[in-house]
Tab-separated table of C-alpha atoms in Angstrom:
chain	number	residue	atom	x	y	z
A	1	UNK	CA	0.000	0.000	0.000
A	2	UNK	CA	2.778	2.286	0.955
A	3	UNK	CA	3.879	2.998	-2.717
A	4	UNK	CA	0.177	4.655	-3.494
A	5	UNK	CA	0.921	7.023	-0.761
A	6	UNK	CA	4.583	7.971	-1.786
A	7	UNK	CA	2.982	8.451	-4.948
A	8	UNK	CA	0.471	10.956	-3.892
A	9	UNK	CA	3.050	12.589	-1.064
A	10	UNK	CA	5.279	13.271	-4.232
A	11	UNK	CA	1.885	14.959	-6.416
A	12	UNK	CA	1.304	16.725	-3.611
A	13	UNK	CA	4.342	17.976	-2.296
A	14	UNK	CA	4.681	19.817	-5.970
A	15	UNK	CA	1.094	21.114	-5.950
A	16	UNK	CA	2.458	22.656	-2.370
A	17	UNK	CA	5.489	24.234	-4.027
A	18	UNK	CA	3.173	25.429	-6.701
A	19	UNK	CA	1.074	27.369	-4.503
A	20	UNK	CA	4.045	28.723	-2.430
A	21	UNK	CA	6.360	29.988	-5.100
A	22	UNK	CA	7.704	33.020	-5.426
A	23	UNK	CA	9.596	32.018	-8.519
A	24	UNK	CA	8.413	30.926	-11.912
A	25	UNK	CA	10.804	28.843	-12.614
A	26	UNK	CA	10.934	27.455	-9.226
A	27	UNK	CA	7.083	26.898	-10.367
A	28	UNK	CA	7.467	24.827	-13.458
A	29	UNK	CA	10.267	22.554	-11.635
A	30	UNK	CA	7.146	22.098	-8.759
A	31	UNK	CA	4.740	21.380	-11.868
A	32	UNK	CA	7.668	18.597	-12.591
A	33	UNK	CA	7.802	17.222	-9.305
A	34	UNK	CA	4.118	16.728	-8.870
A	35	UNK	CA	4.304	15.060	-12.324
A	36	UNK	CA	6.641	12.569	-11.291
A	37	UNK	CA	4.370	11.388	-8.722
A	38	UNK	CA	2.277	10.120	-11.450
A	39	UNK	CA	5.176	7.786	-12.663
A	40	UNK	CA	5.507	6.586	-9.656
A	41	UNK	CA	1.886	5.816	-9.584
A	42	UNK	CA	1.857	4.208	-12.830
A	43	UNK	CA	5.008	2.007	-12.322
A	44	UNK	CA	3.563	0.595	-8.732
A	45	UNK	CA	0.091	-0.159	-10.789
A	46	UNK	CA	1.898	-2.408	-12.706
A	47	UNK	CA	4.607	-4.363	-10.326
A	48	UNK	CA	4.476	-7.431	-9.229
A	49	UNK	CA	6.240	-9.155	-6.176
A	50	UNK	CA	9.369	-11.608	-7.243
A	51	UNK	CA	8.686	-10.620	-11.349
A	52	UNK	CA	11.214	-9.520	-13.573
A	53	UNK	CA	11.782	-6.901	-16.767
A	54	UNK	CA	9.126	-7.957	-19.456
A	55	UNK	CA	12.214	-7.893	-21.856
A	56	UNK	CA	13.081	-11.588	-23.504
A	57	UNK	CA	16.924	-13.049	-23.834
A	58	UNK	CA	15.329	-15.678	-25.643
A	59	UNK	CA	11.575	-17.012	-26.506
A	60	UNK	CA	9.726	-18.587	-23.674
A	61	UNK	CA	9.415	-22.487	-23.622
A	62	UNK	CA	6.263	-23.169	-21.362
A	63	UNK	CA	3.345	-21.102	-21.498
A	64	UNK	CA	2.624	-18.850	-18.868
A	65	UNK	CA	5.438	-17.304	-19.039
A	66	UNK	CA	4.206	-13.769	-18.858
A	67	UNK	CA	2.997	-14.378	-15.021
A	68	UNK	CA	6.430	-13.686	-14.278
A	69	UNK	CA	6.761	-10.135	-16.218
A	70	UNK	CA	5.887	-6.835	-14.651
A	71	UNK	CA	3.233	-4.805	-16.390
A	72	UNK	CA	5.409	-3.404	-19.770
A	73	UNK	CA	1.615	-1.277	-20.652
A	74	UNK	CA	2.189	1.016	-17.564
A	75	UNK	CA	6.131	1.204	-18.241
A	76	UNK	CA	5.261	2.026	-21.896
A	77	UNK	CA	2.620	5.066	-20.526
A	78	UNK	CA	5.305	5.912	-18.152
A	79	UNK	CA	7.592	6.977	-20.950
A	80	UNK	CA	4.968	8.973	-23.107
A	81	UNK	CA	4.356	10.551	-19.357
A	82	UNK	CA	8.022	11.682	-19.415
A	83	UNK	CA	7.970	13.084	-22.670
A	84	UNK	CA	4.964	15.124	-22.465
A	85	UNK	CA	6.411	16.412	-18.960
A	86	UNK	CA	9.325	17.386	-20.889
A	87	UNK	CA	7.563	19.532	-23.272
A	88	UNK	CA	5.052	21.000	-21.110
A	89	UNK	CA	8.399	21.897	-18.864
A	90	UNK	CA	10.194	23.120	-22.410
A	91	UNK	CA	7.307	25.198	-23.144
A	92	UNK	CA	6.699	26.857	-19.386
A	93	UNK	CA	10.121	28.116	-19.458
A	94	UNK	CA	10.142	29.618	-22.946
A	95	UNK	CA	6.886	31.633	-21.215
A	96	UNK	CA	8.911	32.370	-17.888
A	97	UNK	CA	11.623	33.508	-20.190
A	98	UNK	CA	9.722	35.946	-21.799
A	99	UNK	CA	7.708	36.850	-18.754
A	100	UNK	CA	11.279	37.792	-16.989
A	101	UNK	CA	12.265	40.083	-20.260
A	102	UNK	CA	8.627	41.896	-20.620
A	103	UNK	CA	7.986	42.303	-16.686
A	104	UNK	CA	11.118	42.153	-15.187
A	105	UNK	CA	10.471	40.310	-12.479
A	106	UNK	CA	9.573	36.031	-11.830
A	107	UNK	CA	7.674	36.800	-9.208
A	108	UNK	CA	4.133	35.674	-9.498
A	109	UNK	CA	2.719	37.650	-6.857
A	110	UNK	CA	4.067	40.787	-8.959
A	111	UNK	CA	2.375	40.393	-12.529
A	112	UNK	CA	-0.448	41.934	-11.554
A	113	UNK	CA	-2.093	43.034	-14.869
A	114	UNK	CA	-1.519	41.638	-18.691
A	115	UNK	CA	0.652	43.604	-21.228
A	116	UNK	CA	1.010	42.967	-25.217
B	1	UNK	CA	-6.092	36.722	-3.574
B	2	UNK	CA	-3.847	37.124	-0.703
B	3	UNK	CA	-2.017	34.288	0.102
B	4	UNK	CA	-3.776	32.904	2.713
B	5	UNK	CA	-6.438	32.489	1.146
B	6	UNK	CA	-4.681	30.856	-1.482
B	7	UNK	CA	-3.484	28.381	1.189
B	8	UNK	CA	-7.492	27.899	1.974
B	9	UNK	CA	-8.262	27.111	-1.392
B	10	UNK	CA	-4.691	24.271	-1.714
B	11	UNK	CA	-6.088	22.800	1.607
B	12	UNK	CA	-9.512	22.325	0.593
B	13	UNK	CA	-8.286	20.822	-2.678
B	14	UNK	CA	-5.341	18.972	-1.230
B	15	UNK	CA	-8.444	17.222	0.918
B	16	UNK	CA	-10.866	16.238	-1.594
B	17	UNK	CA	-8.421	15.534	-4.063
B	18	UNK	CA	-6.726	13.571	-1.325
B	19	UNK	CA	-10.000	11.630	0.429
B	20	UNK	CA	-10.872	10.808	-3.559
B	21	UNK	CA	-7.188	9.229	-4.445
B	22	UNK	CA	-7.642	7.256	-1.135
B	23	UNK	CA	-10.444	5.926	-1.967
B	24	UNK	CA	-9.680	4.551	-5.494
B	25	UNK	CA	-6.420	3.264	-4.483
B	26	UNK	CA	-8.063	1.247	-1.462
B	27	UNK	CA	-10.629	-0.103	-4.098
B	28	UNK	CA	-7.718	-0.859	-6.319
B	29	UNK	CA	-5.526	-4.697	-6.587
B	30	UNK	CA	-3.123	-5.240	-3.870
B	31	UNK	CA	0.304	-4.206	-4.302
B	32	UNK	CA	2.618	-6.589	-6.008
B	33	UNK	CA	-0.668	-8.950	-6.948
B	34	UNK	CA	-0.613	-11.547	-9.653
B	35	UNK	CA	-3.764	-9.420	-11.551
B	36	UNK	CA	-2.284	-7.848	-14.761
B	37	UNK	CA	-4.046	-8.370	-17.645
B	38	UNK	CA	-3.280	-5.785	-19.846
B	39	UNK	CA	0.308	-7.897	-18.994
B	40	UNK	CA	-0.688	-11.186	-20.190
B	41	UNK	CA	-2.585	-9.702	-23.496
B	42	UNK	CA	0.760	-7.563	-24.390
B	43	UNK	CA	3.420	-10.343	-23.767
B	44	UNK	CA	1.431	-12.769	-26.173
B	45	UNK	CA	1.320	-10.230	-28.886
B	46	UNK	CA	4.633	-8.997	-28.328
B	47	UNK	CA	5.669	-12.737	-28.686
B	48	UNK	CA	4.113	-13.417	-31.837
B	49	UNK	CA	5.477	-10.238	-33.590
B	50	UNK	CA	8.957	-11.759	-32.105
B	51	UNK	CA	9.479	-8.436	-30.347
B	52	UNK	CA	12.214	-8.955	-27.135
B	53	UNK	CA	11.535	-5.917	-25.588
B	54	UNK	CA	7.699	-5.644	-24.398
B	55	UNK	CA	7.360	-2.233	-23.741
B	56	UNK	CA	8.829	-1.021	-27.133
B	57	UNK	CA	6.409	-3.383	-28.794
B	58	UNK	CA	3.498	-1.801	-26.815
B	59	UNK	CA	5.182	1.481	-28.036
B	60	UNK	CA	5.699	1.117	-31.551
B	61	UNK	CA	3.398	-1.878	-32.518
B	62	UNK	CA	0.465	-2.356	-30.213
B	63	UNK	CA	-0.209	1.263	-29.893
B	64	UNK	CA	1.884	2.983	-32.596
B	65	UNK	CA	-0.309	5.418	-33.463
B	66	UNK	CA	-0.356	6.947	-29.954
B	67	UNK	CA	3.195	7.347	-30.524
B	68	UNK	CA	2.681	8.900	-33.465
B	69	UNK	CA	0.923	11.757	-31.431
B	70	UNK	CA	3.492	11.805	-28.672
B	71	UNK	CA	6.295	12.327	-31.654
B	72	UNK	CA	3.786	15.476	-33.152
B	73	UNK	CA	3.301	16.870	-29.000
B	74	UNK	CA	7.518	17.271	-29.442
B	75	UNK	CA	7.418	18.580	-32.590
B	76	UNK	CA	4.160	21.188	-31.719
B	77	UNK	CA	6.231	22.003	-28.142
B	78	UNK	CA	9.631	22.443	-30.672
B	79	UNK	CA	7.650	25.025	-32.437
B	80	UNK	CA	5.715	26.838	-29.545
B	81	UNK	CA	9.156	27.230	-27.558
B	82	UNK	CA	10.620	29.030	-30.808
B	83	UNK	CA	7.813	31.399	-31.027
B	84	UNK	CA	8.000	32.041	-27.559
B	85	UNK	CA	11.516	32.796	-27.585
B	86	UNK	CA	11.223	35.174	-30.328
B	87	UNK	CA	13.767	38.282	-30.200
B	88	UNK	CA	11.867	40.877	-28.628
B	89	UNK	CA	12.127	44.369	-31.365
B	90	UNK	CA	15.269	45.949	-30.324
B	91	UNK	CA	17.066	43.117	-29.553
B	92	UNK	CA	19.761	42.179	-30.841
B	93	UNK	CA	22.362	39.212	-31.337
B	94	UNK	CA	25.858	39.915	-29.406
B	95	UNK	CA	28.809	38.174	-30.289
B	96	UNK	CA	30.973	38.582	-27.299
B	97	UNK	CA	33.373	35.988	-25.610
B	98	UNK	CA	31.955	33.506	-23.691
B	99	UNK	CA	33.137	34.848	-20.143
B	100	UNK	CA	33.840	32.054	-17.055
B	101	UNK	CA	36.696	29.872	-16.609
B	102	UNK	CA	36.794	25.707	-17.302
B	103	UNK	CA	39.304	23.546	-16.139
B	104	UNK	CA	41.200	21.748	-18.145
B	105	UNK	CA	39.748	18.329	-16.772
B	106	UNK	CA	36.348	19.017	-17.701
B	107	UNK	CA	37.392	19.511	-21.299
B	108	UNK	CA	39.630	16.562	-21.119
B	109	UNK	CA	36.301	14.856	-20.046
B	110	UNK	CA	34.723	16.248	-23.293
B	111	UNK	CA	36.530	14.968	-25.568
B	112	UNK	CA	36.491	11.745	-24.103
B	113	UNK	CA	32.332	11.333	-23.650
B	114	UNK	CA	31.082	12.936	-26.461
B	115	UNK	CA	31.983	10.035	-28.889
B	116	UNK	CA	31.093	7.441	-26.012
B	117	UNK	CA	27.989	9.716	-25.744
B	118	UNK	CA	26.743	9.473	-29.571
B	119	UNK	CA	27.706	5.931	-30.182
B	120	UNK	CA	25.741	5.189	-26.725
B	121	UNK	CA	22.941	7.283	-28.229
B	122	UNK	CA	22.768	5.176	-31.827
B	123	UNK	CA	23.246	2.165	-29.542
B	124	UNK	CA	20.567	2.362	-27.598
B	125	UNK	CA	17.785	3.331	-30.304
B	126	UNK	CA	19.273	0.485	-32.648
B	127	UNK	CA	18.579	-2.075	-29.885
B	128	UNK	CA	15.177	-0.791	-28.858
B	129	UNK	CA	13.614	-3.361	-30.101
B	130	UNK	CA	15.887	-6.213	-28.318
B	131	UNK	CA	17.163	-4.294	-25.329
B	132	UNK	CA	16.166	-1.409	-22.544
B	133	UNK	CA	15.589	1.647	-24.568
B	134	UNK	CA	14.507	3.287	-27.820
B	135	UNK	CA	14.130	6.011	-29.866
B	136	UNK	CA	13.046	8.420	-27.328
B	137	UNK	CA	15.833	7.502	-25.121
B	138	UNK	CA	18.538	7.592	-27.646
B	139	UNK	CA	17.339	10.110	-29.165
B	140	UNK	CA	17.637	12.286	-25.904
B	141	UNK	CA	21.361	10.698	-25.332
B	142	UNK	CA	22.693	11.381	-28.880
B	143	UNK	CA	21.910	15.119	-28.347
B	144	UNK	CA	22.979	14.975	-25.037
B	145	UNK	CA	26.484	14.181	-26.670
B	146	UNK	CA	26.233	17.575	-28.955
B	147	UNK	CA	25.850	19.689	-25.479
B	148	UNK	CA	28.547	18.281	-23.500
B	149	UNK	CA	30.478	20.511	-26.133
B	150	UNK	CA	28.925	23.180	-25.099
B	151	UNK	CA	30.058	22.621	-21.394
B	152	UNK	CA	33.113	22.172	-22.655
B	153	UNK	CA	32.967	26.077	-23.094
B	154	UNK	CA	33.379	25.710	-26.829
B	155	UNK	CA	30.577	27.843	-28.420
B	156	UNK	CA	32.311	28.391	-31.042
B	157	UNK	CA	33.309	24.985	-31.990
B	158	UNK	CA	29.205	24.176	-30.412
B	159	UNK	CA	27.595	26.626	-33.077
B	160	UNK	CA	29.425	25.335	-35.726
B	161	UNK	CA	28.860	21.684	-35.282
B	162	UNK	CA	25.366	22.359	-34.923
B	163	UNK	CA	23.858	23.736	-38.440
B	164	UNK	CA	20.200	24.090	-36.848
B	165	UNK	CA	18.544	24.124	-40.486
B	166	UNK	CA	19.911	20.691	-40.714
B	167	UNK	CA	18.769	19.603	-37.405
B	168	UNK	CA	14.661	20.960	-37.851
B	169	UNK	CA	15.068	18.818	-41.258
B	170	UNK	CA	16.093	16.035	-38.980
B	171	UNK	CA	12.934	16.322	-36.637
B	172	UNK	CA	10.456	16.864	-39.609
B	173	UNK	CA	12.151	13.771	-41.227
B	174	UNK	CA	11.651	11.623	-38.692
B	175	UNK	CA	8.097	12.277	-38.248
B	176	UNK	CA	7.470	11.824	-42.302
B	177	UNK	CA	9.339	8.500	-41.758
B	178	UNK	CA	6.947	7.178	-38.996
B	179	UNK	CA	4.076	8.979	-40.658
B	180	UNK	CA	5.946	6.806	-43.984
B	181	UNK	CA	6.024	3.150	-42.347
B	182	UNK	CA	2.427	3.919	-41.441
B	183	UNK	CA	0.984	4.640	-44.624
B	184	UNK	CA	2.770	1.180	-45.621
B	185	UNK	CA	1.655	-0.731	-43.427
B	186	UNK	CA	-1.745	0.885	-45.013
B	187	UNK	CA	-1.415	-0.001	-48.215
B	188	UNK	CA	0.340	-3.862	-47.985
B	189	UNK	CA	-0.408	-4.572	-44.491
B	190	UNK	CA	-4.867	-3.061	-44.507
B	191	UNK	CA	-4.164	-1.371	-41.415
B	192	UNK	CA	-2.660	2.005	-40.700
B	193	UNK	CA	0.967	1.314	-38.899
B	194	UNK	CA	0.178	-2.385	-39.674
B	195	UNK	CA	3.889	-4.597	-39.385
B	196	UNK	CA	4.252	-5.496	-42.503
B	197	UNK	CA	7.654	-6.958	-42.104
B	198	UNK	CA	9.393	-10.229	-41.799
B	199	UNK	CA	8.682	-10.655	-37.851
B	200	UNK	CA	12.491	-12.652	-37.449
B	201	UNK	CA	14.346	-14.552	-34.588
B	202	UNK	CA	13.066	-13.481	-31.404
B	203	UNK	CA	15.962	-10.550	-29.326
B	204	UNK	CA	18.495	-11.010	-32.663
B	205	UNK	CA	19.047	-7.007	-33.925
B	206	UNK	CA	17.250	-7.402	-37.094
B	207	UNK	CA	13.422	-8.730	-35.638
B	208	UNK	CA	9.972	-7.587	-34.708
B	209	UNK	CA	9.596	-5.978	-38.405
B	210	UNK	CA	8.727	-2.543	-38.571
B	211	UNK	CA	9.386	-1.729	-34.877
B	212	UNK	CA	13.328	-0.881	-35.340
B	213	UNK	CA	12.253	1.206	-38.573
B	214	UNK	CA	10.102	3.420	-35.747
B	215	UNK	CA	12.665	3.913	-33.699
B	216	UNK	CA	14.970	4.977	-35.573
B	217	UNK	CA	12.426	7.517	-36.884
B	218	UNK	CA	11.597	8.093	-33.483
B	219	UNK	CA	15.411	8.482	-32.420
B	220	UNK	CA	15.827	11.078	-35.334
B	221	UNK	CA	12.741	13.081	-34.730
B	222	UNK	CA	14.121	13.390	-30.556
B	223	UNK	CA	17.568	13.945	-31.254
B	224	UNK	CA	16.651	16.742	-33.585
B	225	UNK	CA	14.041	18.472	-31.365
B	226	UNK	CA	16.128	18.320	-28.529
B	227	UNK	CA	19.127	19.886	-30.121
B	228	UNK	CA	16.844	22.808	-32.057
B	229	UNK	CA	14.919	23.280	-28.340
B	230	UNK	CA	17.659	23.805	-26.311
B	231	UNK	CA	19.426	26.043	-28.923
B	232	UNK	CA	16.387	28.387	-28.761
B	233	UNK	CA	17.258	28.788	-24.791
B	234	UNK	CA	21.062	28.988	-25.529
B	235	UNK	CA	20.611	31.512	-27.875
B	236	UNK	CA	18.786	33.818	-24.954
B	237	UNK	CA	22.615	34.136	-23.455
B	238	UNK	CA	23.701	35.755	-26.795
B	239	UNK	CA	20.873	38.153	-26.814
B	240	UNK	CA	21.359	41.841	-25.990
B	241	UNK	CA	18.432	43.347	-24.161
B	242	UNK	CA	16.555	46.093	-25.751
B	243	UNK	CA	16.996	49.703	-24.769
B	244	UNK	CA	15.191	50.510	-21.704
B	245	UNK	CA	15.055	47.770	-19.905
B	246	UNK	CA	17.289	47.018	-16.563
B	247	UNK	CA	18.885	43.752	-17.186
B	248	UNK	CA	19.144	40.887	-19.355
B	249	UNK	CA	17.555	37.651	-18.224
B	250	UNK	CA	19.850	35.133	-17.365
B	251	UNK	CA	23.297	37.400	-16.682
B	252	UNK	CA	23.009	36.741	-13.010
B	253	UNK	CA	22.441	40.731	-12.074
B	254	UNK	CA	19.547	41.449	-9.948
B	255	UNK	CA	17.141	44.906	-11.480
């Protein structure tokens, strides 16, 4: 059970630092924290006690084989989770970027109003 | 809304958001249990399409066309980041030294990893099919090898290396390619992203058909967005800041 709850301690600790920053960038690394939480859900969904990689050295001679694999469709989600993580991340510092050059400051607390 | 308010607001959501995760994972299998079987269904058909590696035949056979999107959210984030990053009017590219000091270790190091570093990179998408890894994560490592130039303080030697047209032909090559095998597997195959190839021997290099054809379109698509992404935030350093304004991001002085 205790892998759900790292899980959500990690999602939440990041929604936490979310709320609490002073610092966009310090922001979008807190959006990337929480994130990671849901790998860690996804990859405890699918393990299984005393299984192995589902990666073959060489085919299987008995059926039921795959009894002794961990889940490979939550490892597989896992990795499109990473790479959408990296773009969002890619694309909320290009905007903290340009917030810092327009506005001069990171500080959320500070933009106050919107400017072209 | 001051910011205890906003705290009011994060508890209240922290709690239902919370009570609601409890209650699903309580309802869910044990941890560790037996009950997988989204498992047993992908192993058999990763089996007969004598793919080694499970999770790249998930990836690139069983649900290839999902990839397919996650290879056009790169390219999409590739092209939001360079709009974003845009020179502002007034600025302007500076061509000064690189300032800082590197020790002559860490360039020794350079030299040495950077080849390691790319033939790791080809490495590990070639074998995605047979081994840990793929195109995504080779991808990432082969233009991991480009930057360790870069920390190598050579700029210079960086920039020129690094012809960025050919790089964004790279990334819009390798999603034709995939886009390519899938129209194949179309037209000889009846299904879009169908494998149409000889399946082979079971973890030899050449098997699973199409599968090491996607990564490798996979691998150049990555490797090229990653380079052409980061060199939009690299080129920030280079940028003077337009007249009026108090600093330049990223040159450590505080406004």
């Amino acid at each position: 059970m205790y892998p759900y709850v790292v899980a959500g301690a990690i999602l939440f600790l990041g929604v936490i630092g979310i709320a609490r920053s002073r610092n966009l960038v310090h922001a979008v690394v807190c959006l990337a924290v929480a994130q990671s939480g849901t790998y860690v859900l996804l990859l405890t969904v699918g393990y299984q006690r005393g299984a192995t990689a589902p990666i073959f050295q060489s085919a299987p001679e008995k059926a039921g084989y795959a009894a002794t694999l961990v889940d490979p469709v939550v490892q597989a989600l896992t990795l499109t989770d990473i790479v959408v993580s990296a773009t969002v991340t890619s694309m909320l510092l290009a905007l903290a970027v340009q917030i810092a050059k327009r506005h001069d400051t990171v500080d959320p607390d500070e933009l106050r109003s919107l400017r072209g | 809304m001051s910011r205890g308010g906003r705290y009011w607001v994060l508890a209240v959501g922290i709690a239902a958001v919370g009570g609601a995760l409890a209650w699903a994972f309580l309802s869910m299998p044990g941890f560790g249990g037996g009950f997988h079987p989204y498992r047993d269904a992908a192993v058999a058909a990763a089996l007969r399409h004598s793919t080694a590696n499970v999770v790249s035949s998930v990836n690139f056979d069983q649900r290839g066309f999902d990839t397919l999107g996650e290879e056009t959210i790169l390219l999409a984030s590739v092209v939001g980041v360079a709009v974003l990053l845009r020179p502002l009017p007034g600025e302007r590219h500076r061509h000064g030294r690189q300032g800082g000091h590197v020790l002559g270790t860490t360039r020794m190091l350079v030299v040495v990893a950077v080849p390691l570093t790319l033939v790791l990179g080809i490495d590990v998408v070639a074998h995605g099919a047979v081994t840990p890894g793929g195109g995504f994560q080779g991808g990432v490592v082969a233009a991991t090898a480009l930057h360790l130039i870069y920390v190598g303080d050579r700029y210079r030697v960086f920039a020129r290396l690094r012809p960025i047209g050919l790089f964004e032909q790279a990334e819009a090559a390798g999603v034709v390619a995939y886009a390519a095998v899938g129209v194949a597997g179309l037209a000889f195959g009846g299904s879009w992203l169908a494998n149409i190839l000889p399946h082979g021997t079971l973890a030899r290099l050449v098997s699973a058909g199409t599968v090491p054809l996607l990564n490798a379109a996979v691998g150049l698509a990555v490797a090229g967005s990653v380079v052409v992404l980061l060199s939009h935030f690299l080129d920030q350093r280079f940028l003077s800041p337009p007249p009026g304004t108090r600093h330049a991001p990223g040159d450590g002085t505080q406004p």
